[in-house]
PDB file of C-alpha atoms in Angstrom:
ATOM      1  CA  GLY A  19      12.853  10.938 -14.273  1.00  0.00           C
ATOM      2  CA  SER A  20      11.608  11.452 -10.705  1.00  0.00           C
ATOM      3  CA  LEU A  21      14.458  10.651  -8.261  1.00  0.00           C
ATOM      4  CA  CYS A  22      16.554   8.303 -10.726  1.00  0.00           C
ATOM      5  CA  ARG A  23      19.522  10.704 -10.758  1.00  0.00           C
ATOM      6  CA  TYR A  24      19.704  10.234  -7.061  1.00  0.00           C
ATOM      7  CA  ALA A  25      19.511   6.509  -7.008  1.00  0.00           C
ATOM      8  CA  THR A  26      22.700   6.180  -5.427  1.00  0.00           C
ATOM      9  CA  ASP A  27      22.782   9.092  -3.032  1.00  0.00           C
ATOM     10  CA  PRO A  28      21.728   7.910   0.788  1.00  0.00           C
ATOM     11  CA  VAL A  29      20.883  11.346   1.870  1.00  0.00           C
ATOM     12  CA  VAL A  30      18.371  11.882  -0.593  1.00  0.00           C
ATOM     13  CA  ASN A  31      17.116   8.203  -0.295  1.00  0.00           C
ATOM     14  CA  PHE A  32      16.742   8.048   3.573  1.00  0.00           C
ATOM     15  CA  THR A  33      15.438  11.310   3.880  1.00  0.00           C
ATOM     16  CA  ILE A  34      12.687  10.818   1.509  1.00  0.00           C
ATOM     17  CA  MET A  35      12.039   7.414   2.882  1.00  0.00           C
ATOM     18  CA  ALA A  36      11.867   8.723   6.391  1.00  0.00           C
ATOM     19  CA  LEU A  37       9.440  11.252   5.430  1.00  0.00           C
ATOM     20  CA  ILE A  38       7.214   8.627   3.734  1.00  0.00           C
ATOM     21  CA  ILE A  39       7.272   6.329   6.867  1.00  0.00           C
ATOM     22  CA  ILE A  40       6.494   9.252   9.367  1.00  0.00           C
ATOM     23  CA  GLY A  41       3.453  10.302   7.164  1.00  0.00           C
ATOM     24  CA  GLY A  42       2.392   6.913   6.446  1.00  0.00           C
ATOM     25  CA  LEU A  43       2.101   5.751  10.262  1.00  0.00           C
ATOM     26  CA  GLY A  44      -0.548   8.262  11.238  1.00  0.00           C
ATOM     27  CA  PHE A  45      -1.197  10.788  13.783  1.00  0.00           C
ATOM     28  CA  ALA A  46      -2.493   8.823  16.233  1.00  0.00           C
ATOM     29  CA  VAL A  47       0.388   6.344  16.376  1.00  0.00           C
ATOM     30  CA  TRP A  48       3.026   9.066  16.685  1.00  0.00           C
ATOM     31  CA  GLY A  49       0.805  10.555  19.535  1.00  0.00           C
ATOM     32  CA  ASP A  50       0.746   7.251  21.228  1.00  0.00           C
ATOM     33  CA  ILE A  51       4.583   6.888  20.650  1.00  0.00           C
ATOM     34  CA  ARG A  52       5.320  10.501  22.066  1.00  0.00           C
ATOM     35  CA  HIS A  53       3.208   9.825  25.364  1.00  0.00           C
ATOM     36  CA  HIS A  54       4.383   6.313  25.958  1.00  0.00           C
ATOM     37  CA  ARG A  55       7.839   5.983  24.440  1.00  0.00           C
ATOM     38  CA  ARG A  56       8.126   1.981  24.767  1.00  0.00           C
ATOM     39  CA  PHE A  57       6.731  -0.260  22.504  1.00  0.00           C
ATOM     40  CA  SER A  58       5.489  -2.531  25.015  1.00  0.00           C
ATOM     41  CA  ARG A  59       3.272   0.330  26.574  1.00  0.00           C
ATOM     42  CA  LEU A  60       1.756   1.343  23.334  1.00  0.00           C
ATOM     43  CA  SER A  61      -1.844   0.669  22.402  1.00  0.00           C
ATOM     44  CA  VAL A  62      -2.700  -2.605  20.555  1.00  0.00           C
ATOM     45  CA  TYR A  63      -3.653  -0.553  17.406  1.00  0.00           C
ATOM     46  CA  SER A  64      -0.128   1.202  17.689  1.00  0.00           C
ATOM     47  CA  ARG A  65       1.603  -1.953  17.984  1.00  0.00           C
ATOM     48  CA  LEU A  66      -0.245  -3.671  15.163  1.00  0.00           C
ATOM     49  CA  VAL A  67       0.368  -0.917  12.777  1.00  0.00           C
ATOM     50  CA  VAL A  68       4.225  -0.610  13.550  1.00  0.00           C
ATOM     51  CA  ILE A  69       4.390  -4.313  13.330  1.00  0.00           C
ATOM     52  CA  ILE A  70       2.570  -4.577  10.055  1.00  0.00           C
ATOM     53  CA  THR A  71       4.457  -1.516   8.755  1.00  0.00           C
ATOM     54  CA  THR A  72       8.089  -3.050   9.568  1.00  0.00           C
ATOM     55  CA  VAL A  73       7.009  -6.374   7.794  1.00  0.00           C
ATOM     56  CA  LEU A  74       5.675  -4.867   4.764  1.00  0.00           C
ATOM     57  CA  ILE A  75       8.806  -2.386   4.325  1.00  0.00           C
ATOM     58  CA  PHE A  76      11.557  -5.038   4.849  1.00  0.00           C
ATOM     59  CA  GLY A  77       9.361  -7.927   3.288  1.00  0.00           C
ATOM     60  CA  GLY A  78       8.803  -5.973   0.075  1.00  0.00           C
ATOM     61  CA  ALA A  79      12.344  -4.884   0.058  1.00  0.00           C
ATOM     62  CA  GLY A  80      13.509  -8.317   0.304  1.00  0.00           C
ATOM     63  CA  VAL A  81      11.311  -9.603  -2.439  1.00  0.00           C
ATOM     64  CA  PHE A  82      12.313  -6.602  -4.688  1.00  0.00           C
ATOM     65  CA  ALA A  83      16.181  -7.469  -4.040  1.00  0.00           C
ATOM     66  CA  ALA A  84      15.597 -11.127  -4.928  1.00  0.00           C
ATOM     67  CA  LEU A  85      13.789 -10.374  -8.038  1.00  0.00           C
ATOM     68  CA  GLU A  86      15.646  -7.368  -9.584  1.00  0.00           C
ATOM     69  CA  TRP A  87      19.253  -8.242  -7.925  1.00  0.00           C
ATOM     70  CA  ASN A  88      20.461  -9.440 -11.413  1.00  0.00           C
ATOM     71  CA  ASN A  89      18.274  -7.025 -13.547  1.00  0.00           C
ATOM     72  CA  PRO A  90      20.691  -4.417 -15.407  1.00  0.00           C
ATOM     73  CA  ASN A  91      17.675  -2.062 -16.087  1.00  0.00           C
ATOM     74  CA  THR A  92      16.798  -1.684 -12.220  1.00  0.00           C
ATOM     75  CA  ILE A  93      19.306  -2.151  -9.637  1.00  0.00           C
ATOM     76  CA  GLY A  94      21.741  -4.854 -11.516  1.00  0.00           C
ATOM     77  CA  ASP A  95      24.577  -2.470 -12.106  1.00  0.00           C
ATOM     78  CA  LEU A  96      24.764  -0.791  -8.672  1.00  0.00           C
ATOM     79  CA  THR A  97      26.973  -1.977  -5.748  1.00  0.00           C
ATOM     80  CA  VAL A  98      25.599  -4.448  -3.197  1.00  0.00           C
ATOM     81  CA  PRO A  99      24.764  -1.437  -0.479  1.00  0.00           C
ATOM     82  CA  GLN A 100      23.081   0.506  -3.399  1.00  0.00           C
ATOM     83  CA  LYS A 101      21.167  -2.488  -4.220  1.00  0.00           C
ATOM     84  CA  LEU A 102      20.001  -2.917  -1.122  1.00  0.00           C
ATOM     85  CA  MET A 103      19.003   0.736  -0.616  1.00  0.00           C
ATOM     86  CA  ALA A 104      17.273   0.914  -3.931  1.00  0.00           C
ATOM     87  CA  ALA A 105      15.113  -2.169  -3.011  1.00  0.00           C
ATOM     88  CA  LEU A 106      14.105  -0.486   0.287  1.00  0.00           C
ATOM     89  CA  PHE A 107      13.245   2.575  -1.248  1.00  0.00           C
ATOM     90  CA  GLN A 108      11.133   0.719  -3.819  1.00  0.00           C
ATOM     91  CA  SER A 109       9.389  -1.094  -1.255  1.00  0.00           C
ATOM     92  CA  VAL A 110       8.791   2.325   0.796  1.00  0.00           C
ATOM     93  CA  THR A 111       7.646   4.313  -1.995  1.00  0.00           C
ATOM     94  CA  LEU A 112       4.993   2.200  -3.020  1.00  0.00           C
ATOM     95  CA  ARG A 113       2.908   2.721   0.179  1.00  0.00           C
ATOM     96  CA  THR A 114       1.717   6.111  -1.344  1.00  0.00           C
ATOM     97  CA  ALA A 115       4.574   8.412  -2.320  1.00  0.00           C
ATOM     98  CA  GLY A 116       4.989   8.184  -5.940  1.00  0.00           C
ATOM     99  CA  PHE A 117       8.509   8.710  -6.286  1.00  0.00           C
ATOM    100  CA  ALA A 118      10.980   6.386  -8.284  1.00  0.00           C
ATOM    101  CA  THR A 119      14.825   5.881  -8.198  1.00  0.00           C
ATOM    102  CA  PHE A 120      14.822   3.576 -11.434  1.00  0.00           C
ATOM    103  CA  ASP A 121      12.468   2.986 -14.479  1.00  0.00           C
ATOM    104  CA  GLN A 122       9.382   1.015 -13.336  1.00  0.00           C
ATOM    105  CA  ASN A 123       9.178  -0.166 -16.792  1.00  0.00           C
ATOM    106  CA  ALA A 124      11.762  -2.213 -16.505  1.00  0.00           C
ATOM    107  CA  LEU A 125      10.465  -4.316 -13.410  1.00  0.00           C
ATOM    108  CA  SER A 126       9.879  -7.829 -14.022  1.00  0.00           C
ATOM    109  CA  ASP A 127       6.331  -8.955 -14.444  1.00  0.00           C
ATOM    110  CA  VAL A 128       6.356 -10.712 -10.726  1.00  0.00           C
ATOM    111  CA  SER A 129       8.120  -7.412  -9.253  1.00  0.00           C
ATOM    112  CA  LYS A 130       5.098  -5.546 -10.909  1.00  0.00           C
ATOM    113  CA  ALA A 131       2.450  -7.866  -9.202  1.00  0.00           C
ATOM    114  CA  ALA A 132       4.408  -7.436  -5.814  1.00  0.00           C
ATOM    115  CA  SER A 133       4.223  -3.522  -6.284  1.00  0.00           C
ATOM    116  CA  ASP A 134       0.588  -3.786  -7.151  1.00  0.00           C
ATOM    117  CA  LEU A 135      -0.287  -5.419  -3.756  1.00  0.00           C
ATOM    118  CA  LEU A 136       1.775  -2.846  -1.970  1.00  0.00           C
ATOM    119  CA  MET A 137       0.229   0.048  -3.414  1.00  0.00           C
ATOM    120  CA  LEU A 138      -3.273  -1.270  -2.767  1.00  0.00           C
ATOM    121  CA  VAL A 139      -2.094  -1.606   1.054  1.00  0.00           C
ATOM    122  CA  GLY A 140      -1.101   1.693   1.145  1.00  0.00           C
ATOM    123  CA  GLY A 141      -0.525   3.391   4.742  1.00  0.00           C
ATOM    124  CA  SER A 142      -2.372   3.404   7.968  1.00  0.00           C
ATOM    125  CA  PRO A 143      -5.596   4.854   9.138  1.00  0.00           C
ATOM    126  CA  GLY A 144      -5.217   8.518  10.150  1.00  0.00           C
ATOM    127  CA  SER A 145      -2.235   8.849   7.813  1.00  0.00           C
ATOM    128  CA  THR A 146      -1.234  10.905   4.806  1.00  0.00           C
ATOM    129  CA  ALA A 147      -1.457   7.782   2.997  1.00  0.00           C
ATOM    130  CA  GLY A 148      -4.017   6.195   0.714  1.00  0.00           C
ATOM    131  CA  GLY A 149      -4.722   2.504  -0.018  1.00  0.00           C
ATOM    132  CA  MET A 150      -7.143   0.122   2.006  1.00  0.00           C
ATOM    133  CA  LYS A 151      -4.736   0.524   4.877  1.00  0.00           C
ATOM    134  CA  THR A 152      -2.145  -1.618   6.776  1.00  0.00           C
ATOM    135  CA  THR A 153      -4.614  -2.826   9.476  1.00  0.00           C
ATOM    136  CA  THR A 154      -7.271  -4.091   7.026  1.00  0.00           C
ATOM    137  CA  LEU A 155      -4.436  -6.342   5.919  1.00  0.00           C
ATOM    138  CA  ALA A 156      -3.396  -7.301   9.677  1.00  0.00           C
ATOM    139  CA  ILE A 157      -7.072  -7.970  10.462  1.00  0.00           C
ATOM    140  CA  LEU A 158      -7.602 -10.369   7.539  1.00  0.00           C
ATOM    141  CA  ILE A 159      -4.414 -12.152   8.184  1.00  0.00           C
ATOM    142  CA  LEU A 160      -5.052 -12.557  11.921  1.00  0.00           C
ATOM    143  CA  SER A 161      -8.718 -13.861  10.926  1.00  0.00           C
ATOM    144  CA  ALA A 162      -7.504 -16.250   8.411  1.00  0.00           C
ATOM    145  CA  PHE A 163      -4.677 -17.442  11.226  1.00  0.00           C
ATOM    146  CA  SER A 164      -7.842 -17.972  13.927  1.00  0.00           C
ATOM    147  CA  VAL A 165      -9.727 -20.005  11.212  1.00  0.00           C
ATOM    148  CA  CYS A 166      -6.734 -22.269  10.600  1.00  0.00           C
ATOM    149  CA  ARG A 167      -6.412 -22.657  14.345  1.00  0.00           C
ATOM    150  CA  LYS A 168     -10.201 -23.417  14.730  1.00  0.00           C
ATOM    151  CA  LYS A 169     -10.822 -20.471  16.950  1.00  0.00           C
ATOM    152  CA  ASP A 170     -14.082 -18.511  16.874  1.00  0.00           C
ATOM    153  CA  ASP A 171     -12.375 -15.076  17.117  1.00  0.00           C
ATOM    154  CA  ALA A 172      -9.231 -13.215  16.159  1.00  0.00           C
ATOM    155  CA  GLU A 173      -6.658 -11.981  18.366  1.00  0.00           C
ATOM    156  CA  VAL A 174      -4.142  -9.575  18.621  1.00  0.00           C
ATOM    157  CA  CYS A 175      -1.793  -9.021  21.265  1.00  0.00           C
ATOM    158  CA  GLY A 176      -3.895 -11.094  23.698  1.00  0.00           C
ATOM    159  CA  ARG A 177      -7.078  -8.856  22.869  1.00  0.00           C
ATOM    160  CA  ARG A 178     -10.033 -10.008  20.841  1.00  0.00           C
ATOM    161  CA  ILE A 179     -10.744  -8.488  17.383  1.00  0.00           C
ATOM    162  CA  ASP A 180     -14.359  -7.473  17.311  1.00  0.00           C
ATOM    163  CA  GLY A 181     -16.457  -9.508  14.273  1.00  0.00           C
ATOM    164  CA  SER A 182     -17.414  -6.281  12.910  1.00  0.00           C
ATOM    165  CA  ALA A 183     -13.873  -5.101  12.460  1.00  0.00           C
ATOM    166  CA  VAL A 184     -13.190  -8.372  10.495  1.00  0.00           C
ATOM    167  CA  LYS A 185     -16.369  -7.791   8.397  1.00  0.00           C
ATOM    168  CA  ASN A 186     -15.332  -4.227   7.522  1.00  0.00           C
ATOM    169  CA  ALA A 187     -11.991  -5.250   6.828  1.00  0.00           C
ATOM    170  CA  ALA A 188     -13.268  -7.768   4.301  1.00  0.00           C
ATOM    171  CA  ALA A 189     -15.785  -5.324   2.724  1.00  0.00           C
ATOM    172  CA  VAL A 190     -12.807  -2.594   2.256  1.00  0.00           C
ATOM    173  CA  ALA A 191     -10.382  -5.348   0.874  1.00  0.00           C
ATOM    174  CA  VAL A 192     -12.702  -6.917  -1.815  1.00  0.00           C
ATOM    175  CA  MET A 193     -13.985  -3.158  -2.559  1.00  0.00           C
ATOM    176  CA  TYR A 194     -10.352  -2.124  -3.517  1.00  0.00           C
ATOM    177  CA  PHE A 195      -9.446  -5.361  -5.357  1.00  0.00           C
ATOM    178  CA  LEU A 196     -12.670  -5.204  -7.368  1.00  0.00           C
ATOM    179  CA  LEU A 197     -11.829  -1.632  -8.572  1.00  0.00           C
ATOM    180  CA  PHE A 198      -8.209  -2.488  -9.044  1.00  0.00           C
ATOM    181  CA  PHE A 199      -9.156  -5.563 -11.238  1.00  0.00           C
ATOM    182  CA  VAL A 200     -12.458  -4.183 -13.181  1.00  0.00           C
ATOM    183  CA  GLY A 201     -10.462  -1.132 -13.805  1.00  0.00           C
ATOM    184  CA  GLY A 202      -7.395  -2.619 -15.210  1.00  0.00           C
ATOM    185  CA  ILE A 203      -9.644  -5.251 -17.419  1.00  0.00           C
ATOM    186  CA  VAL A 204     -11.393  -2.113 -18.978  1.00  0.00           C
ATOM    187  CA  ILE A 205      -8.614  -0.140 -19.521  1.00  0.00           C
ATOM    188  CA  SER A 206      -6.525  -3.306 -21.116  1.00  0.00           C
ATOM    189  CA  THR A 207      -9.695  -4.197 -23.360  1.00  0.00           C
ATOM    190  CA  ALA A 208     -10.326  -0.594 -24.235  1.00  0.00           C
ATOM    191  CA  GLU A 209      -6.406   0.161 -25.119  1.00  0.00           C
ATOM    192  CA  GLY A 210      -5.189  -3.029 -26.200  1.00  0.00           C
ATOM    193  CA  LEU A 211      -2.748  -2.993 -23.662  1.00  0.00           C
ATOM    194  CA  PRO A 212      -1.172  -5.875 -21.436  1.00  0.00           C
ATOM    195  CA  LEU A 213      -3.176  -6.574 -18.416  1.00  0.00           C
ATOM    196  CA  SER A 214      -0.151  -6.153 -16.160  1.00  0.00           C
ATOM    197  CA  THR A 215       0.781  -2.930 -17.399  1.00  0.00           C
ATOM    198  CA  CYS A 216      -2.902  -1.665 -16.848  1.00  0.00           C
ATOM    199  CA  LEU A 217      -3.220  -3.304 -13.513  1.00  0.00           C
ATOM    200  CA  TYR A 218      -0.145  -1.337 -12.356  1.00  0.00           C
ATOM    201  CA  GLU A 219      -1.953   1.940 -13.349  1.00  0.00           C
ATOM    202  CA  THR A 220      -5.154   0.994 -11.661  1.00  0.00           C
ATOM    203  CA  ALA A 221      -3.409  -0.079  -8.384  1.00  0.00           C
ATOM    204  CA  SER A 222      -1.387   3.224  -8.347  1.00  0.00           C
ATOM    205  CA  ALA A 223      -4.744   5.226  -9.013  1.00  0.00           C
ATOM    206  CA  VAL A 224      -6.604   3.545  -6.370  1.00  0.00           C
ATOM    207  CA  GLY A 225      -4.002   3.568  -3.765  1.00  0.00           C
ATOM    208  CA  THR A 226      -3.270   7.371  -4.641  1.00  0.00           C
ATOM    209  CA  VAL A 227       0.498   6.296  -4.928  1.00  0.00           C
ATOM    210  CA  GLY A 228       1.296   8.592  -7.957  1.00  0.00           C
ATOM    211  CA  LEU A 229       3.837   5.827  -9.746  1.00  0.00           C
ATOM    212  CA  THR A 230       3.205   5.025 -13.349  1.00  0.00           C
ATOM    213  CA  LEU A 231       4.674   3.136 -16.189  1.00  0.00           C
ATOM    214  CA  GLY A 232       4.228   5.959 -18.749  1.00  0.00           C
ATOM    215  CA  ILE A 233       1.117   4.940 -20.539  1.00  0.00           C
ATOM    216  CA  THR A 234      -1.375   7.593 -18.934  1.00  0.00           C
ATOM    217  CA  PRO A 235      -0.988  10.524 -21.448  1.00  0.00           C
ATOM    218  CA  GLN A 236      -1.661   8.090 -24.552  1.00  0.00           C
ATOM    219  CA  LEU A 237      -4.620   6.714 -22.999  1.00  0.00           C
ATOM    220  CA  GLY A 238      -8.289   7.615 -24.402  1.00  0.00           C
ATOM    221  CA  VAL A 239     -10.700   9.318 -22.766  1.00  0.00           C
ATOM    222  CA  LEU A 240     -12.584   6.375 -21.301  1.00  0.00           C
ATOM    223  CA  SER A 241      -9.534   5.184 -19.585  1.00  0.00           C
ATOM    224  CA  GLN A 242      -8.495   8.410 -18.201  1.00  0.00           C
ATOM    225  CA  LEU A 243     -11.598   8.893 -16.753  1.00  0.00           C
ATOM    226  CA  ILE A 244     -11.461   5.426 -15.112  1.00  0.00           C
ATOM    227  CA  LEU A 245      -8.130   6.390 -13.647  1.00  0.00           C
ATOM    228  CA  ILE A 246      -9.618   9.933 -12.292  1.00  0.00           C
ATOM    229  CA  VAL A 247     -12.633   8.138 -10.602  1.00  0.00           C
ATOM    230  CA  LEU A 248     -10.144   5.449  -8.998  1.00  0.00           C
ATOM    231  CA  MET A 249      -8.209   8.010  -7.654  1.00  0.00           C
ATOM    232  CA  TYR A 250     -11.084   9.851  -6.223  1.00  0.00           C
ATOM    233  CA  LEU A 251     -12.526   6.834  -4.725  1.00  0.00           C
ATOM    234  CA  GLY A 252      -9.160   5.724  -3.350  1.00  0.00           C
ATOM    235  CA  ARG A 253      -8.703   9.064  -1.489  1.00  0.00           C
ATOM    236  CA  VAL A 254     -12.275   9.109  -0.092  1.00  0.00           C
ATOM    237  CA  GLY A 255     -11.587   5.626   1.644  1.00  0.00           C
ATOM    238  CA  GLY A 256     -13.459   2.428   1.565  1.00  0.00           C
ATOM    239  CA  LEU A 257     -15.383   2.392   4.732  1.00  0.00           C
ATOM    240  CA  THR A 258     -16.607   6.050   3.760  1.00  0.00           C
ATOM    241  CA  LEU A 259     -17.827   4.781   0.623  1.00  0.00           C
ATOM    242  CA  ILE A 260     -19.631   1.789   2.220  1.00  0.00           C
ATOM    243  CA  TYR A 261     -21.228   3.395   4.773  1.00  0.00           C
ATOM    244  CA  ALA A 262     -22.497   6.281   2.352  1.00  0.00           C
ATOM    245  CA  ALA A 263     -24.020   3.463   0.051  1.00  0.00           C
ATOM    246  CA  ILE A 264     -25.375   2.028   3.072  1.00  0.00           C
ATOM    247  CA  SER A 265     -26.877   5.127   4.479  1.00  0.00           C
ATOM    248  CA  ASN A 266     -28.276   6.270   1.000  1.00  0.00           C
ATOM    249  CA  LYS A 267     -29.902   2.827   0.741  1.00  0.00           C
ATOM    250  CA  ASN A 268     -31.444   2.750   4.181  1.00  0.00           C
ATOM    251  CA  GLN A 269     -33.022   6.455   3.444  1.00  0.00           C
ATOM    252  CA  SER A 270     -34.441   5.379   0.365  1.00  0.00           C
ATOM    253  CA  GLY A 271     -35.780   2.185   2.082  1.00  0.00           C
ATOM    254  CA  ALA A 272     -37.474   4.358   4.674  1.00  0.00           C
ATOM    255  CA  LYS A 273     -39.011   6.617   2.143  1.00  0.00           C
TER     256      LYS A 273
END
């Protein structure tokens, strides 16, 4: 049941959302905010984290509100303020918290796909959240914009983003999406379940979110082992795994 019984309680909803956002921004960002107070004085990194986090939270809430507005099994039977609160909570909790104020099985297929993306992104570096991180997504978006504008380098707040940062972001994103898709396909094939359902589970696992559509207890040993491995890899982090693999390869080559 998670927090379904508190779906219309603003105190519980906004308290949990505040804690999720505080934990997801990261200690470095909060230290920067504590010392500088004003947004314009924050470091480029902190400003980027705050901007992309805000866009993801309210953008995701808008998507869920639009898609689930008339769905009686999710938010369709709530009042307008309660619908907006429930949509906002869904957008926030997908970033790594794992709480739910309505049955996740009742989401439309499009909403489940949007949920998968938010779970894969996760929180910010140095935070309590998992996922490939908000800065990874931001760097990839900025890099795409620079290509469209025919610029050699991506920029943010008047600063050039180093090419190695773009490469790292691309490598982490590719790794997370491969783990997400391959894991979902294998589980779907092994269990004979819909791919969208299995992808929701693998996105939650690799993003260390904790949400589920309730199929995990019925999965076979192979599928459960896949989810265990994905949770472990997601918690260790993309760059850590990539650097460890490269380091081992270089050491083997040296020998």
